[in-house]
CSV table of C-alpha atoms and ligand atoms in Angstrom, one decimal:
chain,number,residue,atom,x,y,z
C,1,UNK,CA,-62.4,30.1,-107.1
C,2,UNK,CA,-60.8,30.9,-110.4
C,3,UNK,CA,-62.4,33.3,-113.0
C,4,UNK,CA,-61.1,34.1,-116.5
C,5,UNK,CA,-61.5,37.7,-117.6
C,6,UNK,CA,-61.6,37.8,-121.4
C,7,UNK,CA,-61.5,41.0,-123.6
C,8,UNK,CA,-62.1,41.0,-127.3
C,9,UNK,CA,-60.8,43.1,-130.3
C,10,UNK,CA,-59.5,46.6,-129.9
C,11,UNK,CA,-59.8,46.7,-126.1
C,12,UNK,CA,-56.0,46.6,-126.0
C,13,UNK,CA,-56.3,50.3,-127.2
C,14,UNK,CA,-58.3,51.4,-124.1
C,15,UNK,CA,-57.0,54.6,-122.7
C,16,UNK,CA,-55.4,55.7,-125.9
C,17,UNK,CA,-58.3,56.7,-128.2
C,18,UNK,CA,-62.1,57.2,-127.9
C,19,UNK,CA,-61.7,58.2,-124.3
C,20,UNK,CA,-65.1,60.0,-124.4
C,21,UNK,CA,-66.8,56.6,-125.0
C,22,UNK,CA,-64.5,54.1,-123.2
C,23,UNK,CA,-62.8,56.3,-120.5
C,24,UNK,CA,-59.1,57.1,-119.7
C,25,UNK,CA,-58.0,53.8,-118.2
C,26,UNK,CA,-55.8,51.4,-120.1
C,27,UNK,CA,-56.7,47.7,-120.1
C,28,UNK,CA,-53.8,47.0,-117.8
C,29,UNK,CA,-55.1,49.6,-115.3
C,30,UNK,CA,-58.6,48.0,-115.4
C,31,UNK,CA,-57.1,44.6,-114.9
C,32,UNK,CA,-55.3,45.9,-111.8
C,33,UNK,CA,-58.6,47.2,-110.4
C,34,UNK,CA,-60.2,43.8,-111.1
C,35,UNK,CA,-57.3,42.0,-109.3
C,36,UNK,CA,-57.8,44.3,-106.2
C,37,UNK,CA,-61.5,43.4,-106.0
C,38,UNK,CA,-60.7,39.7,-106.7
C,39,UNK,CA,-58.4,39.6,-103.7
C,40,UNK,CA,-61.2,41.2,-101.5
C,41,UNK,CA,-63.6,38.5,-102.8
C,42,UNK,CA,-61.1,35.8,-102.2
C,43,UNK,CA,-61.0,34.6,-105.8
C,44,UNK,CA,-58.2,34.4,-108.4
C,45,UNK,CA,-58.4,35.9,-111.8
C,46,UNK,CA,-56.5,35.3,-115.0
C,47,UNK,CA,-56.6,37.7,-117.9
C,48,UNK,CA,-56.8,37.2,-121.7
C,49,UNK,CA,-57.2,39.7,-124.5
C,50,UNK,CA,-57.1,39.0,-128.3
C,51,UNK,CA,-58.1,40.6,-131.5
C,52,UNK,CA,-58.7,37.2,-133.1
C,53,UNK,CA,-61.9,35.3,-132.9
C,54,UNK,CA,-60.2,31.8,-132.9
C,55,UNK,CA,-57.9,32.8,-130.1
C,56,UNK,CA,-60.8,34.0,-128.0
C,57,UNK,CA,-62.6,30.6,-128.7
C,58,UNK,CA,-59.5,28.7,-127.6
C,59,UNK,CA,-59.2,30.8,-124.4
C,60,UNK,CA,-62.9,29.9,-123.7
C,61,UNK,CA,-62.2,26.2,-124.3
C,62,UNK,CA,-59.2,26.4,-122.0
C,63,UNK,CA,-61.6,27.3,-119.2
C,64,UNK,CA,-62.9,23.7,-119.1
C,65,UNK,CA,-61.7,22.0,-116.0
C,66,UNK,CA,-59.9,24.6,-113.9
C,67,UNK,CA,-62.2,27.6,-114.1
C,68,UNK,CA,-65.4,28.4,-112.2
C,69,UNK,CA,-66.7,31.3,-114.4
C,70,UNK,CA,-66.0,33.7,-117.2
C,71,UNK,CA,-66.2,37.5,-117.3
C,72,UNK,CA,-66.1,38.6,-120.9
C,73,UNK,CA,-66.3,41.8,-123.0
C,74,UNK,CA,-66.5,40.3,-126.5
C,75,UNK,CA,-66.3,43.9,-128.0
C,76,UNK,CA,-67.7,44.0,-131.5
C,77,UNK,CA,-67.9,40.2,-131.6
C,78,UNK,CA,-70.9,40.6,-129.2
C,79,UNK,CA,-73.1,41.6,-132.1
C,80,UNK,CA,-72.5,38.7,-134.6
C,81,UNK,CA,-70.0,36.0,-133.4
C,82,UNK,CA,-72.1,32.9,-133.1
C,83,UNK,CA,-68.9,30.8,-132.7
C,84,UNK,CA,-68.0,32.6,-129.5
C,85,UNK,CA,-71.6,32.1,-128.2
C,86,UNK,CA,-71.3,28.4,-129.1
C,87,UNK,CA,-67.9,28.1,-127.3
C,88,UNK,CA,-69.4,29.8,-124.1
C,89,UNK,CA,-72.3,27.3,-124.2
C,90,UNK,CA,-70.0,24.4,-124.7
C,91,UNK,CA,-67.9,25.0,-121.6
C,92,UNK,CA,-71.0,25.0,-119.3
C,93,UNK,CA,-69.7,27.7,-117.0
C,94,UNK,CA,-71.5,30.8,-115.6
C,95,UNK,CA,-70.6,33.7,-117.9
C,96,UNK,CA,-71.1,37.5,-117.3
C,97,UNK,CA,-71.0,39.8,-120.3
C,98,UNK,CA,-69.6,43.3,-119.7
C,99,UNK,CA,-69.7,46.4,-121.9
C,100,UNK,CA,-68.0,49.7,-121.0
C,101,UNK,CA,-70.5,51.7,-123.0
C,102,UNK,CA,-74.3,51.5,-123.0
C,103,UNK,CA,-74.7,49.5,-126.2
C,104,UNK,CA,-78.5,50.2,-126.2
C,105,UNK,CA,-77.9,54.0,-126.5
C,106,UNK,CA,-75.5,53.7,-129.5
C,107,UNK,CA,-75.9,52.6,-133.2
C,108,UNK,CA,-78.6,50.1,-134.0
C,109,UNK,CA,-76.1,47.3,-134.8
C,110,UNK,CA,-74.9,47.4,-131.2
C,111,UNK,CA,-78.4,46.9,-129.7
C,112,UNK,CA,-78.3,43.1,-130.3
C,113,UNK,CA,-76.0,40.8,-128.4
C,114,UNK,CA,-75.8,37.2,-129.7
C,115,UNK,CA,-73.8,36.4,-126.5
C,116,UNK,CA,-76.3,37.7,-123.8
C,117,UNK,CA,-78.8,34.7,-124.2
C,118,UNK,CA,-76.1,32.3,-123.0
C,119,UNK,CA,-75.0,34.5,-120.1
C,120,UNK,CA,-76.0,34.7,-116.5
C,121,UNK,CA,-76.3,38.5,-117.0
C,122,UNK,CA,-75.0,41.5,-118.8
C,123,UNK,CA,-73.7,44.8,-117.6
C,124,UNK,CA,-73.4,47.8,-119.9
C,125,UNK,CA,-72.8,51.6,-119.5
C,126,UNK,CA,-70.8,51.9,-116.4
C,127,UNK,CA,-67.3,52.1,-117.9
C,128,UNK,CA,-64.6,50.1,-116.2
C,129,UNK,CA,-66.7,49.8,-113.1
C,130,UNK,CA,-68.8,47.3,-115.1
C,131,UNK,CA,-66.0,44.8,-114.8
C,132,UNK,CA,-66.1,45.1,-111.0
C,133,UNK,CA,-70.0,44.8,-110.9
C,134,UNK,CA,-69.8,41.8,-113.2
C,135,UNK,CA,-67.1,40.1,-111.1
C,136,UNK,CA,-69.1,40.7,-107.9
C,137,UNK,CA,-72.3,39.2,-109.5
C,138,UNK,CA,-70.4,36.2,-110.9
C,139,UNK,CA,-68.7,35.4,-107.6
C,140,UNK,CA,-71.9,35.8,-105.6
C,141,UNK,CA,-73.6,33.4,-108.1
C,142,UNK,CA,-70.9,30.8,-107.8
C,143,UNK,CA,-70.7,31.1,-104.0
C,144,UNK,CA,-74.5,30.6,-103.8
C,145,UNK,CA,-74.4,27.4,-105.7
G,1,CA2,O1,-68.8,49.1,-124.8
G,1,CA2,C1,-68.1,48.1,-124.9
G,1,CA2,O2,-67.4,47.6,-124.0
G,1,CA2,C2,-68.0,47.4,-126.3
G,1,CA2,O3,-67.9,46.0,-126.1
G,1,CA2,C3,-66.7,48.0,-126.9
G,1,CA2,C4,-66.5,47.5,-128.4
G,1,CA2,C5,-67.8,47.8,-129.2
G,1,CA2,O4,-67.6,47.2,-130.5
G,1,CA2,C6,-69.0,47.2,-128.6
G,1,CA2,O5,-70.1,47.5,-129.4
G,1,CA2,C7,-69.2,47.7,-127.2
G,1,CA2,C8,-65.4,48.3,-129.1
G,1,CA2,C9,-64.1,48.2,-128.3
G,1,CA2,C10,-63.2,49.2,-129.0
G,1,CA2,O6,-62.3,49.7,-128.0
G,1,CA2,C11,-61.5,50.8,-128.3
G,1,CA2,C12,-60.8,51.3,-127.3
G,1,CA2,C13,-60.0,52.4,-127.5
G,1,CA2,C14,-59.9,52.9,-128.8
G,1,CA2,C15,-60.6,52.4,-129.8
G,1,CA2,C16,-61.4,51.3,-129.6
């Protein structure tokens, strides 16, 4: 089983600023934790991060064929990027949306996700642990198919 883990804009800054909201771990440290769980779950993971919408769309398109699912934190694109939503729909793979923060407890513009309706599920508010919860849910879903 092969899962692509995709992170959107500014998440490359994790662990350097806004630690009160997003925690102290860097993206590389979170990716390490995901890799450890992936091994336990006997699946493979590949990671991608970009600050550019078009690159994220291409990374989603590249999942056609070889991948079984997508774990994605679209960051601020969550709230308005219909092109990312369309790309996720187009690849016809199970997708889990992850947010480090509880987007429903923050500014009103973060309360809406245009991505969630095309996802299997969404996890928000558990910090980096949300990536592990999301991976577990995604793998269980794919295994049960
Ligand atoms: O809670 C999340 O994971 C978000 O997807 C994070 C996005 C935000 O726009 C979403 O509403 C919720 C922002 C990511 C910015 O990450 C930073 C990390 C460190 C320093 C500055 C920004």
